[in-house]
PDB file of C-alpha atoms in Angstrom:
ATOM      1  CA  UNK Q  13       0.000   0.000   0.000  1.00 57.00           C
ATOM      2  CA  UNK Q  14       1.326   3.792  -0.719  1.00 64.00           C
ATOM      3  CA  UNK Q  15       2.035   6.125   1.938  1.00 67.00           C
ATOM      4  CA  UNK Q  16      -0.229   9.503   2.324  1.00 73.00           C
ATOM      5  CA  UNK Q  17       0.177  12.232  -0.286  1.00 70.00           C
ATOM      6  CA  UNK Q  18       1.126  15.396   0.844  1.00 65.00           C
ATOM      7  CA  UNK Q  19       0.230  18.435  -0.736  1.00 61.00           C
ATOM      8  CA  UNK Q  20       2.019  22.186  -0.006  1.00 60.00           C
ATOM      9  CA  UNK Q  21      -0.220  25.001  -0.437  1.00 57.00           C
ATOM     10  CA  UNK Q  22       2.701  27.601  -0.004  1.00 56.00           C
ATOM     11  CA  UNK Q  23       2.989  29.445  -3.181  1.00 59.00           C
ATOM     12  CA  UNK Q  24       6.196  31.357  -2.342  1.00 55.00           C
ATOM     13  CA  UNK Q  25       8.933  28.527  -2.008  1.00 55.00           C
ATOM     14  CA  UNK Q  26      12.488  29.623  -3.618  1.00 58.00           C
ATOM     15  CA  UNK Q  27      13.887  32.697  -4.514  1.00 67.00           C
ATOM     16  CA  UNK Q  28      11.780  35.905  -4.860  1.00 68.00           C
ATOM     17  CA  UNK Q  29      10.667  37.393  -8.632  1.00 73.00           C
ATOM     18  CA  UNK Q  30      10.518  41.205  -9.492  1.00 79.00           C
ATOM     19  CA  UNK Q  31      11.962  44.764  -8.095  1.00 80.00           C
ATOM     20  CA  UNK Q  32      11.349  46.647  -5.226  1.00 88.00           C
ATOM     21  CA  UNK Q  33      10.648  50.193  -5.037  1.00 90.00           C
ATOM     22  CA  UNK Q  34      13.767  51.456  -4.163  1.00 91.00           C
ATOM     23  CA  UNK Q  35      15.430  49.641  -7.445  1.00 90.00           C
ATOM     24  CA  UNK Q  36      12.644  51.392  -9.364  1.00 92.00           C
ATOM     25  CA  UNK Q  37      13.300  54.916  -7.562  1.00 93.00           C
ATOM     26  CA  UNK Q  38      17.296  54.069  -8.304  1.00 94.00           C
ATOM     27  CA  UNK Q  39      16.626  53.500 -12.205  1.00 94.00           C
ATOM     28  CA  UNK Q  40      14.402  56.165 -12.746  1.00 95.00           C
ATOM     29  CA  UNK Q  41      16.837  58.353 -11.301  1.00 96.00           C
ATOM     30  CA  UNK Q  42      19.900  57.310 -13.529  1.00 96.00           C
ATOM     31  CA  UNK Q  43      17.885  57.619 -16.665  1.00 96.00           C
ATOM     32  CA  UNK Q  44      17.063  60.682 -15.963  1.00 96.00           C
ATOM     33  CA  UNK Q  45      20.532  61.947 -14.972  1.00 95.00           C
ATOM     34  CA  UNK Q  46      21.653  60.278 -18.399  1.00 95.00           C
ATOM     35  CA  UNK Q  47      18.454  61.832 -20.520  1.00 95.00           C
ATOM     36  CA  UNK Q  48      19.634  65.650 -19.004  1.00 94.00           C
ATOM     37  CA  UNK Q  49      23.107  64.757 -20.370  1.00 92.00           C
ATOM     38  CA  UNK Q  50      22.162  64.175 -23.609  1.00 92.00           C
ATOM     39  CA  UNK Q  51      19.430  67.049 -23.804  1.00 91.00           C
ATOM     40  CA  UNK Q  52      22.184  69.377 -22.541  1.00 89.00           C
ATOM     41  CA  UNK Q  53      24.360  68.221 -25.165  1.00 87.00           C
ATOM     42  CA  UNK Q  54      22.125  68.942 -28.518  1.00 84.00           C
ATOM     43  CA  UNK Q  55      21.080  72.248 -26.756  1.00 82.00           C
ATOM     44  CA  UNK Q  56      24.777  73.458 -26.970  1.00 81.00           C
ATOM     45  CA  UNK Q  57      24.853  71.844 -30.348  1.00 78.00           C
ATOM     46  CA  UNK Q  58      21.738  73.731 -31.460  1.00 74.00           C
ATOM     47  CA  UNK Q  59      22.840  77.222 -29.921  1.00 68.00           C
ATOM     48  CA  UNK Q  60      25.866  77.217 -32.320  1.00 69.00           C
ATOM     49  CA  UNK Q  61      24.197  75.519 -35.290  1.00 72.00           C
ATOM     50  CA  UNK Q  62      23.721  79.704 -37.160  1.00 72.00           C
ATOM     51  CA  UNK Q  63      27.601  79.782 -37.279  1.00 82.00           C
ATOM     52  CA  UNK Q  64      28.859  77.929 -40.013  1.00 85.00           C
ATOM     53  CA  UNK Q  65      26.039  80.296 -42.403  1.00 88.00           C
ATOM     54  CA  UNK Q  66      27.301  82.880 -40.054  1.00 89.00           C
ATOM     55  CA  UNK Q  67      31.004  82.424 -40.935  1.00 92.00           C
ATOM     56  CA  UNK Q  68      30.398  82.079 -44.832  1.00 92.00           C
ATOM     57  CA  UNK Q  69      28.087  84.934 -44.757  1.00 93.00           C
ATOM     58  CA  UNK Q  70      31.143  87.063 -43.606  1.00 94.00           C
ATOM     59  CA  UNK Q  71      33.666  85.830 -45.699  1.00 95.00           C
ATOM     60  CA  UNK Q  72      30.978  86.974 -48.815  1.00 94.00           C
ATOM     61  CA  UNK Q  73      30.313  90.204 -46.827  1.00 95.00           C
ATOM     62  CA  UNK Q  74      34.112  90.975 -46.174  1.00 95.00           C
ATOM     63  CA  UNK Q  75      35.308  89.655 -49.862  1.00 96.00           C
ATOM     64  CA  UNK Q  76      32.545  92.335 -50.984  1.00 94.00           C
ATOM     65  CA  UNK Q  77      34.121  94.857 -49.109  1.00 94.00           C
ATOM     66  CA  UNK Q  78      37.762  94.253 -49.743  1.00 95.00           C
ATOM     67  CA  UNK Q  79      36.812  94.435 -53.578  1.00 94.00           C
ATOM     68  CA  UNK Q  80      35.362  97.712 -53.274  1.00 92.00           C
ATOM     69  CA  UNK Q  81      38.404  99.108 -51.550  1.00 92.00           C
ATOM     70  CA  UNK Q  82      41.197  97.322 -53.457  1.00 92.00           C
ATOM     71  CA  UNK Q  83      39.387  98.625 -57.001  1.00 90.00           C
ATOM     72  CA  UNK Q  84      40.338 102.350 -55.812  1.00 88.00           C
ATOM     73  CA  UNK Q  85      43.332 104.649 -56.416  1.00 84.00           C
ATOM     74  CA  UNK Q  86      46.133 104.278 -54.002  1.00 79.00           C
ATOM     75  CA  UNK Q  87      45.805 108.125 -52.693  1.00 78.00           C
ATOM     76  CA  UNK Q  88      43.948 111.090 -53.737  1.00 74.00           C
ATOM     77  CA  UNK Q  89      47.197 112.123 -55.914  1.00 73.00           C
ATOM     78  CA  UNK Q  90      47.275 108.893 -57.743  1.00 72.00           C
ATOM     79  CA  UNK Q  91      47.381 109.614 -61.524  1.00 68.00           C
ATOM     80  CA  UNK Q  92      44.660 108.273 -63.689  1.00 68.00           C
ATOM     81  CA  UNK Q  93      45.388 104.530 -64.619  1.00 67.00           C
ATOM     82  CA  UNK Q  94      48.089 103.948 -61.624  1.00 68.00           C
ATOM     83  CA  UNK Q  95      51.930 105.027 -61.052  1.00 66.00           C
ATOM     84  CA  UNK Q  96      53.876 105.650 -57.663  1.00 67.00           C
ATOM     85  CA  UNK Q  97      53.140 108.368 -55.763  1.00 65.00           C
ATOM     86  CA  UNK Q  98      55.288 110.207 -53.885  1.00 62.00           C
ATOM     87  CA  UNK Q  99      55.543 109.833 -50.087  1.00 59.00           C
ATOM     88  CA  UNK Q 100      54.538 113.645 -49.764  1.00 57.00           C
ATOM     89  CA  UNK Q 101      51.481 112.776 -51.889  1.00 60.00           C
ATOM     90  CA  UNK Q 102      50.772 109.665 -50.154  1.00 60.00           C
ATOM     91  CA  UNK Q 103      47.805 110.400 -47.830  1.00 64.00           C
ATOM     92  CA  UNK Q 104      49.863 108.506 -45.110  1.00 70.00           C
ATOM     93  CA  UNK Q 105      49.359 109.862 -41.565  1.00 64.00           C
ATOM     94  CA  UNK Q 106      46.814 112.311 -40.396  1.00 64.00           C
ATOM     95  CA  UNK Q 107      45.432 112.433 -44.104  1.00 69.00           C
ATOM     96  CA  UNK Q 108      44.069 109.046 -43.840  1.00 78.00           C
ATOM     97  CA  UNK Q 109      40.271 109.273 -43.931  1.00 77.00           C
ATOM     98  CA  UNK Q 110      38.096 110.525 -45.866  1.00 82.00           C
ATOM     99  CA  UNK Q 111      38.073 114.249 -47.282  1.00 79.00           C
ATOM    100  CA  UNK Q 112      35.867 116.614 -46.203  1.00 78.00           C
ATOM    101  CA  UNK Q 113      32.385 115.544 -46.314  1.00 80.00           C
ATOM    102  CA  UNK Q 114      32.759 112.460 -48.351  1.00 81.00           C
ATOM    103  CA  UNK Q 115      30.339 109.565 -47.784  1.00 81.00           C
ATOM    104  CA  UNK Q 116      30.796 106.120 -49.120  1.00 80.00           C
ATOM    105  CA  UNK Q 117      29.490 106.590 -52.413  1.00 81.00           C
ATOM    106  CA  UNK Q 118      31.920 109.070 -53.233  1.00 84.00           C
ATOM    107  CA  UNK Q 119      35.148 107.528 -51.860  1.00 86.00           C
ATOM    108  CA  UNK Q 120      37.809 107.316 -54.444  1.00 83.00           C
ATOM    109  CA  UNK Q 121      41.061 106.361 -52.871  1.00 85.00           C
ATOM    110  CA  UNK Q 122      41.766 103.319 -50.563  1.00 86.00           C
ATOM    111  CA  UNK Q 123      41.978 105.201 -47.551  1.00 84.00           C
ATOM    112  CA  UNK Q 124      38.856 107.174 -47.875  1.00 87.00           C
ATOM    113  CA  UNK Q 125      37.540 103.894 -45.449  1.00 89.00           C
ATOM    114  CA  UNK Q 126      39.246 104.311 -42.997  1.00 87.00           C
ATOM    115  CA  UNK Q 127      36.255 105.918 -40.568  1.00 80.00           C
ATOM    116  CA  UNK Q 128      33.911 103.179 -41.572  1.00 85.00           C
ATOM    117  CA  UNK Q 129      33.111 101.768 -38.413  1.00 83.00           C
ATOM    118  CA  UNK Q 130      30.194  99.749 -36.499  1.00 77.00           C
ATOM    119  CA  UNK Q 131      27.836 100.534 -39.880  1.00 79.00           C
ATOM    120  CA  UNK Q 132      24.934  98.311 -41.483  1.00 87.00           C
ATOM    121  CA  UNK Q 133      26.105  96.010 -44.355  1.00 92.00           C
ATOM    122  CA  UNK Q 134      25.730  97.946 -47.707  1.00 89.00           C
ATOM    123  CA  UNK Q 135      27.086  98.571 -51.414  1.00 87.00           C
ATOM    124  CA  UNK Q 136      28.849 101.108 -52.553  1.00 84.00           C
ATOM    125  CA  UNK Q 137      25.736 103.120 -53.776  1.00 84.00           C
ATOM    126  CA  UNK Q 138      24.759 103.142 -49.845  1.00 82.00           C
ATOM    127  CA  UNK Q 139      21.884 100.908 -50.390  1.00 88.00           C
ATOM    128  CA  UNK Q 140      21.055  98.191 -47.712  1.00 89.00           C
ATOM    129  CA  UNK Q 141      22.296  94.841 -48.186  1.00 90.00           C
ATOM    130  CA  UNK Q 142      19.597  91.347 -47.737  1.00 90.00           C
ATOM    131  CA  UNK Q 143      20.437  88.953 -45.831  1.00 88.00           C
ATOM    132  CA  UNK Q 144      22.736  90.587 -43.470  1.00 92.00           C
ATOM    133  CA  UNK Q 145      20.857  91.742 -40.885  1.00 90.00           C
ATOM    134  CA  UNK Q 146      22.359  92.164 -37.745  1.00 92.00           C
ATOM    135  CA  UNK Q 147      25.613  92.295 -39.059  1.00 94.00           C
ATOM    136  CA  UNK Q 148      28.022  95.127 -38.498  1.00 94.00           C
ATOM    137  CA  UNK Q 149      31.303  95.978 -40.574  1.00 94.00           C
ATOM    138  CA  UNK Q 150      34.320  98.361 -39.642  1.00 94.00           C
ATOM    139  CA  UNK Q 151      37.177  99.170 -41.874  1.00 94.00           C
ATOM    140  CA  UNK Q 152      40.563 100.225 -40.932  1.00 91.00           C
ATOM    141  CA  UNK Q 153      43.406 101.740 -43.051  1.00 89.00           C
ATOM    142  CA  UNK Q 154      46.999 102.419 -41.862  1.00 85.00           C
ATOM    143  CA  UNK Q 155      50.019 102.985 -43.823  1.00 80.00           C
ATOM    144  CA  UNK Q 156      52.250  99.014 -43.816  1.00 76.00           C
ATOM    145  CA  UNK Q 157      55.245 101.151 -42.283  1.00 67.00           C
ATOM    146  CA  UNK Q 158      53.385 101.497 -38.813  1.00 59.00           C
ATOM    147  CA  UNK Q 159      52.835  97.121 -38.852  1.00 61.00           C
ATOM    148  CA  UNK Q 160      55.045  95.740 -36.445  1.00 60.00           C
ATOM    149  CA  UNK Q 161      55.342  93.168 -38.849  1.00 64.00           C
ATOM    150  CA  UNK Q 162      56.132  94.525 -41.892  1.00 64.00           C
ATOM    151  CA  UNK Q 163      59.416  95.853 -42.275  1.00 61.00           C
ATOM    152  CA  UNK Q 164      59.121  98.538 -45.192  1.00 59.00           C
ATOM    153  CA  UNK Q 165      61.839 100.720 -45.526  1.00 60.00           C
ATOM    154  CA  UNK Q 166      59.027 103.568 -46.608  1.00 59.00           C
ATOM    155  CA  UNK Q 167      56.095 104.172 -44.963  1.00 60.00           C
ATOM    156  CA  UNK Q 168      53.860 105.054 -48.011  1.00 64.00           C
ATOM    157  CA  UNK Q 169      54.675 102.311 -50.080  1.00 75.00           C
ATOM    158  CA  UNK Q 170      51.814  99.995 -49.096  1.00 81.00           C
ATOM    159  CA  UNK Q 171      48.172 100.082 -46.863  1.00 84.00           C
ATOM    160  CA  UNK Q 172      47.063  97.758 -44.897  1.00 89.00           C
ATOM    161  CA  UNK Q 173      43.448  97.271 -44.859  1.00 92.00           C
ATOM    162  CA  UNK Q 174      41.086  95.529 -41.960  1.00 94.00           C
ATOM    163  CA  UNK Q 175      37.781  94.617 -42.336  1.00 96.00           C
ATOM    164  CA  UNK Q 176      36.093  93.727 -38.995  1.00 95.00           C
ATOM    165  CA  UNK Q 177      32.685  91.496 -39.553  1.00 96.00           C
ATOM    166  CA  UNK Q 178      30.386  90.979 -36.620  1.00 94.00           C
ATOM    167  CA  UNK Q 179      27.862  88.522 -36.898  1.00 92.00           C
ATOM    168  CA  UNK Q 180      24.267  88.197 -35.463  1.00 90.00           C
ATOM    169  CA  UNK Q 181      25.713  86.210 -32.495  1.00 87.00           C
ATOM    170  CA  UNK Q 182      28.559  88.314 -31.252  1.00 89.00           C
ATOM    171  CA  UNK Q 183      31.755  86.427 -33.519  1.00 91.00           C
ATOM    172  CA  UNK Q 184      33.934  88.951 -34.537  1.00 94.00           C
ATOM    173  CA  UNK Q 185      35.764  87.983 -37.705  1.00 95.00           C
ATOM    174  CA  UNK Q 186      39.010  89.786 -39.004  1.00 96.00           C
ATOM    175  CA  UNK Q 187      40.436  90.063 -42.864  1.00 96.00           C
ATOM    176  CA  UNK Q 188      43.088  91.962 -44.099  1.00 94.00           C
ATOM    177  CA  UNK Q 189      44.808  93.162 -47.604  1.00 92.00           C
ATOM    178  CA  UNK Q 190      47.345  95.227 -48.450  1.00 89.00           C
ATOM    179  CA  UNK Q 191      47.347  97.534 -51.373  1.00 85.00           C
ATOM    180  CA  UNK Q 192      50.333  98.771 -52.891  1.00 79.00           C
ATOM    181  CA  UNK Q 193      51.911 101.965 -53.913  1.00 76.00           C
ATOM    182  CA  UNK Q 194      52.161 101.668 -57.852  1.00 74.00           C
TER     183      UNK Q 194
END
């Protein structure tokens, strides 16, 4: 004859299944540490996203500029299709600017830029340029023999021009040219 049967109505015998709710409160907290990380991330990556079309935007504006100024006599004195001027003649020193009450459309020598500073992009008519709002451009001319870096054994024989483009967001970029006595 068989021996009784017994049955076990205890349901939770061996090891325990699921999490408790301090492994939930634990996870939820390191996602969310890990989700600001990345949402920080693309929000610095979107705050600079304007400045590549920022930067080519003022390498156009600047290459507009410098073409402008380079296409112009040397000094005031400069005889009609080129030739050295004199250093006397030169507009070098406290004759750099423009003459009189000259505005940009009427600018005919390289240094006549010189006082452009902090104005709205525009052509040489004075007309306002699209697309460039919010940018600013200044223009400085000084004779090469002042640059530290140049050594010219005559101050008149060469300008250096500096075209300062500020963008929308604050970048300030620099370009500069030289245009030569002859």
């Amino acid at each position: 004859m068989a021996g009784p049967v017994v049955v076990s109505l205890a349901r939770g015998c061996g090891r325990q299944a699921g999490a408790t709710l301090v492994e939930l409160v634990m996870t939820i907290v390191i996602i969310s540490i890990a989700i600001a990380g990345v949402v920080g991330a693309f929000a610095l990556i979107a705050g600079r996203s304007a400045d590549p079309l920022n930067q080519s935007r003022a390498v156009a504006l600047s290459q507009l500029y410098m073409d402008e100024i380079l296409a112009q006599k040397y000094a005031d004195s400069s005889p009609v299709g080129g030739g050295e001027v004199s250093s006397v003649n030169a507009d070098c020193g406290a004759a750099i600017g423009p003459e009189g009450s000259e505005s940009r459309d009427t600018y005919d020598d390289v240094d006549d830029y010189d006082e452009l500073s902090g104005a709205s992009p525009q052509n040489s008519e004075g007309d306002p340029l699209t697309g460039y709002s919010g940018f600013l451009v200044s223009v400085s001319v000084v004779c090469a023999g002042t640059d530290p870096d140049i050594d010219f054994s005559d101050s008149y024989q060469a300008k250096r021009i500096d075209i300062t483009i500020s963008d929308p967001s604050g970048n300030d970029y620099l370009f500069s040219a030289y245009r030569g006595n002859f």
